[in-house]
XYZ file of N, CA and C in Angstrom:
300
model
N 0.807 -1.170 -0.017
C 0.013 0.041 0.010
C 0.844 1.203 0.053
N 0.486 2.257 -0.789
C 1.292 3.459 -0.900
C 1.121 4.401 0.425
N 2.020 5.227 0.498
C 2.101 6.185 1.637
C 0.800 7.092 1.587
N 0.296 7.460 0.350
C -0.895 8.282 0.008
C -2.078 7.494 0.428
N -2.170 6.292 0.172
C -3.432 5.391 0.542
C -3.493 5.259 2.133
N -2.195 5.147 2.680
C -2.278 5.075 4.157
C -2.806 6.347 4.764
N -2.303 7.463 4.296
C -2.717 8.790 4.771
C -4.188 8.953 4.487
N -4.702 8.558 3.318
C -6.116 8.730 3.019
C -6.966 7.880 3.968
N -6.541 6.681 4.351
C -7.270 5.904 5.294
C -7.259 6.493 6.722
N -6.099 6.980 7.132
C -5.965 7.562 8.372
C -6.827 8.848 8.532
N -6.842 9.569 7.444
C -7.695 10.892 7.352
C -9.066 10.523 7.398
N -9.504 9.424 6.709
C -10.948 8.986 6.751
C -11.421 8.617 8.054
N -10.526 7.909 8.911
C -10.807 7.613 10.329
C -10.919 8.816 11.059
N -10.130 9.748 11.042
C -10.149 10.970 11.703
C -11.389 11.781 11.369
N -11.713 11.889 10.124
C -12.857 12.633 9.773
C -14.107 12.001 10.275
N -14.226 10.680 10.249
C -15.361 9.974 10.780
C -15.382 10.139 12.237
N -14.255 10.009 12.980
C -14.289 10.251 14.420
C -14.729 11.617 14.878
N -14.170 12.629 14.153
C -14.492 13.998 14.234
C -15.986 14.279 14.192
N -16.672 13.723 13.217
C -18.102 13.909 12.986
C -18.834 13.165 14.137
N -18.465 12.013 14.408
C -19.149 11.190 15.488
C -18.935 11.710 16.912
N -17.776 12.060 17.295
C -17.516 12.629 18.529
C -18.195 14.057 18.674
N -18.218 14.735 17.647
C -19.015 16.021 17.645
C -20.427 15.869 17.777
N -21.076 14.811 17.297
C -22.507 14.605 17.340
C -22.945 13.894 18.556
N -22.121 12.827 19.001
C -22.521 11.972 19.994
C -21.656 11.991 21.257
N -20.654 12.749 21.272
C -19.768 12.812 22.482
C -18.887 11.660 22.566
N -17.916 11.735 23.517
C -16.904 10.719 23.678
C -17.564 9.232 24.027
N -18.337 9.405 24.989
C -18.972 8.066 25.521
C -19.989 7.568 24.510
N -20.530 8.299 23.636
C -21.575 7.774 22.686
C -21.026 7.165 21.421
N -19.706 7.107 21.400
C -19.064 6.484 20.182
C -18.171 5.395 20.436
N -18.219 4.345 19.692
C -17.352 3.237 19.804
C -16.328 3.163 18.768
N -15.369 2.469 18.832
C -14.369 2.223 17.812
C -15.047 1.569 16.525
N -16.047 0.792 16.827
C -16.780 0.047 15.659
C -17.583 1.179 14.904
N -18.115 2.100 15.614
C -18.853 3.107 14.996
C -18.094 3.950 14.054
N -16.790 4.300 14.520
C -15.765 5.020 13.860
C -15.391 4.144 12.519
N -15.082 2.897 12.808
C -14.711 2.109 11.680
C -15.672 1.872 10.552
N -16.928 1.778 10.955
C -18.047 1.664 10.073
C -18.260 3.013 9.333
N -18.212 4.103 10.018
C -18.371 5.399 9.320
C -17.185 5.691 8.391
N -16.058 5.265 8.660
C -14.823 5.414 7.839
C -14.723 4.418 6.737
N -15.514 3.410 6.909
C -15.497 2.254 5.921
C -14.127 1.476 5.907
N -13.639 1.281 7.176
C -12.367 0.559 7.265
C -12.575 -0.624 8.374
N -11.690 -1.541 8.374
C -11.664 -2.575 9.400
C -11.477 -1.896 10.828
N -12.126 -2.481 11.765
C -11.907 -2.002 13.188
C -10.384 -1.984 13.623
N -9.811 -3.090 13.242
C -8.405 -3.229 13.623
C -7.530 -2.177 12.987
N -7.934 -1.543 11.966
C -7.173 -0.459 11.318
C -7.318 0.763 12.261
N -8.324 1.015 12.962
C -8.443 2.143 13.911
C -7.348 1.927 14.985
N -7.316 0.774 15.435
C -6.256 0.504 16.576
C -4.948 0.606 15.976
N -4.639 0.222 14.765
C -3.295 0.263 14.148
C -2.835 1.712 14.092
N -3.746 2.620 13.647
C -3.323 4.029 13.417
C -3.331 4.801 14.830
N -4.298 4.388 15.657
C -4.504 5.321 16.853
C -4.518 4.646 18.201
N -4.272 3.296 18.308
C -3.992 2.652 19.548
C -5.252 2.763 20.484
N -6.457 2.966 19.917
C -7.672 3.012 20.822
C -8.444 4.346 20.721
N -9.652 4.235 21.296
C -10.480 5.318 21.304
C -10.078 6.624 21.916
N -9.302 6.479 23.118
C -8.791 7.580 23.778
C -7.681 8.432 22.822
N -6.851 7.634 22.266
C -5.826 8.193 21.356
C -6.396 8.889 20.117
N -7.513 8.266 19.626
C -8.251 8.776 18.507
C -8.908 10.070 18.862
N -9.524 10.149 20.013
C -10.089 11.407 20.482
C -9.084 12.576 20.604
N -7.979 12.125 21.234
C -6.886 13.068 21.415
C -6.404 13.582 19.949
N -6.279 12.770 18.995
C -5.862 13.179 17.668
C -6.840 14.094 17.041
N -8.144 13.775 17.361
C -9.304 14.732 16.771
C -9.174 16.123 17.483
N -8.919 16.058 18.747
C -8.848 17.379 19.464
C -7.447 18.068 19.011
N -6.459 17.429 18.824
C -5.187 18.040 18.352
C -5.369 18.688 17.057
N -6.045 17.949 16.039
C -6.309 18.493 14.759
C -7.232 19.787 14.959
N -8.194 19.702 15.739
C -9.047 20.872 16.018
C -8.329 22.125 16.551
N -7.464 21.896 17.588
C -6.708 22.916 18.158
C -5.636 23.543 17.212
N -5.037 22.783 16.335
C -4.095 23.226 15.469
C -4.753 24.103 14.390
N -5.966 23.698 13.884
C -6.634 24.447 12.896
C -6.968 25.771 13.579
N -7.557 25.636 14.800
C -7.974 26.888 15.575
C -6.872 27.939 15.740
N -5.716 27.329 16.092
C -4.489 28.183 16.307
C -4.090 28.859 14.978
N -4.026 28.040 13.944
C -3.722 28.633 12.612
C -4.621 29.731 12.118
N -5.898 29.564 12.284
C -6.795 30.659 12.011
C -6.632 31.925 12.809
N -6.428 31.767 14.102
C -6.281 32.951 14.917
C -4.833 33.569 14.727
N -3.873 32.797 14.479
C -2.458 33.277 14.210
C -2.470 34.070 12.975
N -3.155 33.691 11.849
C -3.107 34.428 10.628
C -3.858 35.747 10.861
N -5.037 35.642 11.590
C -5.783 36.848 11.716
C -5.059 37.884 12.592
N -4.458 37.455 13.665
C -3.770 38.510 14.543
C -2.431 38.833 14.032
N -1.878 38.191 13.021
C -0.506 38.609 12.528
C -0.661 39.471 11.414
N -1.883 39.742 10.948
C -2.098 40.640 9.669
C -1.685 42.088 10.060
N -1.508 42.895 9.063
C -1.194 44.250 9.219
C -2.358 45.157 9.586
N -2.083 46.222 10.127
C -3.223 47.198 10.554
C -3.085 47.559 11.941
N -3.962 48.367 12.462
C -3.946 48.830 13.754
C -4.292 47.718 14.701
N -3.981 47.911 15.964
C -4.423 46.938 16.965
C -5.897 46.636 16.897
N -6.676 47.762 16.802
C -8.105 47.463 16.730
C -8.458 46.730 15.458
N -7.887 46.976 14.346
C -8.197 46.159 13.130
C -7.797 44.717 13.403
N -6.679 44.405 13.990
C -6.246 43.181 14.147
C -7.149 42.395 15.176
N -7.542 43.135 16.185
C -8.568 42.598 17.120
C -9.848 42.184 16.522
N -10.326 43.030 15.695
C -11.669 42.698 14.964
C -11.538 41.534 13.962
N -10.306 41.530 13.301
C -10.063 40.281 12.437
C -9.969 39.048 13.290
N -9.317 39.161 14.390
C -9.195 37.895 15.285
C -10.590 37.490 15.776
N -11.371 38.367 16.250
C -12.684 38.033 16.678
C -13.573 37.362 15.558
N -13.401 38.061 14.528
C -14.297 37.514 13.293
C -13.783 36.118 12.963
N -12.468 35.988 12.867
C -11.856 34.626 12.559
C -12.326 33.675 13.584
N -12.295 33.914 14.855
C -12.629 33.112 15.922
C -14.040 32.708 15.719
N -14.997 33.693 15.588
C -16.435 33.295 15.473
C -16.697 32.519 14.194
N -16.102 32.761 13.062
C -16.234 31.977 11.845
C -15.788 30.557 12.073
N -14.752 30.418 12.667
C -14.087 29.100 13.063
C -15.051 28.224 13.899
N -15.483 28.947 14.886
C -16.515 28.184 15.790
C -17.748 27.888 15.092
N -18.187 28.627 14.277
C -19.473 28.470 13.578
C -19.322 27.270 12.537
N -18.049 27.184 11.881
C -17.782 26.161 10.940
C -17.344 24.851 11.567
N -17.064 24.828 12.826
C -16.432 23.679 13.512
C -17.277 23.370 14.757
N -18.514 23.284 14.702
C -19.279 23.011 15.970
C -19.102 21.554 16.398
C-alpha cells in the first residue's frame, strides 16, 4: 500500500471520528462506530490510533491546530491593533461556527 493510501485511510478515520464525537460525544461513540463510518476494518483504527482515547486526542489536536492557525493568521495581519482585534474576533467566530 502506498503512503498516500495510508494517509487517506488515516484521514478517513479522523474525519469519521470528528463527526461522530462532535454529534454523540466521547462516551456515545465506539471504535466500531468509527470504523463503520470510515468504511475501514476496526483493527485499522487500533493500528493507526491505539484505541478510542488516542483517536479522540488526535481529533482534538487537529481541531486545536486548525484553531491556532486561523487565529494566528488573523492576529498577525497588518493594521492597527483595533483592526487586528476585529479580524481575530471575526476569525474566531467564523471558526467556531464552521467547527461546531
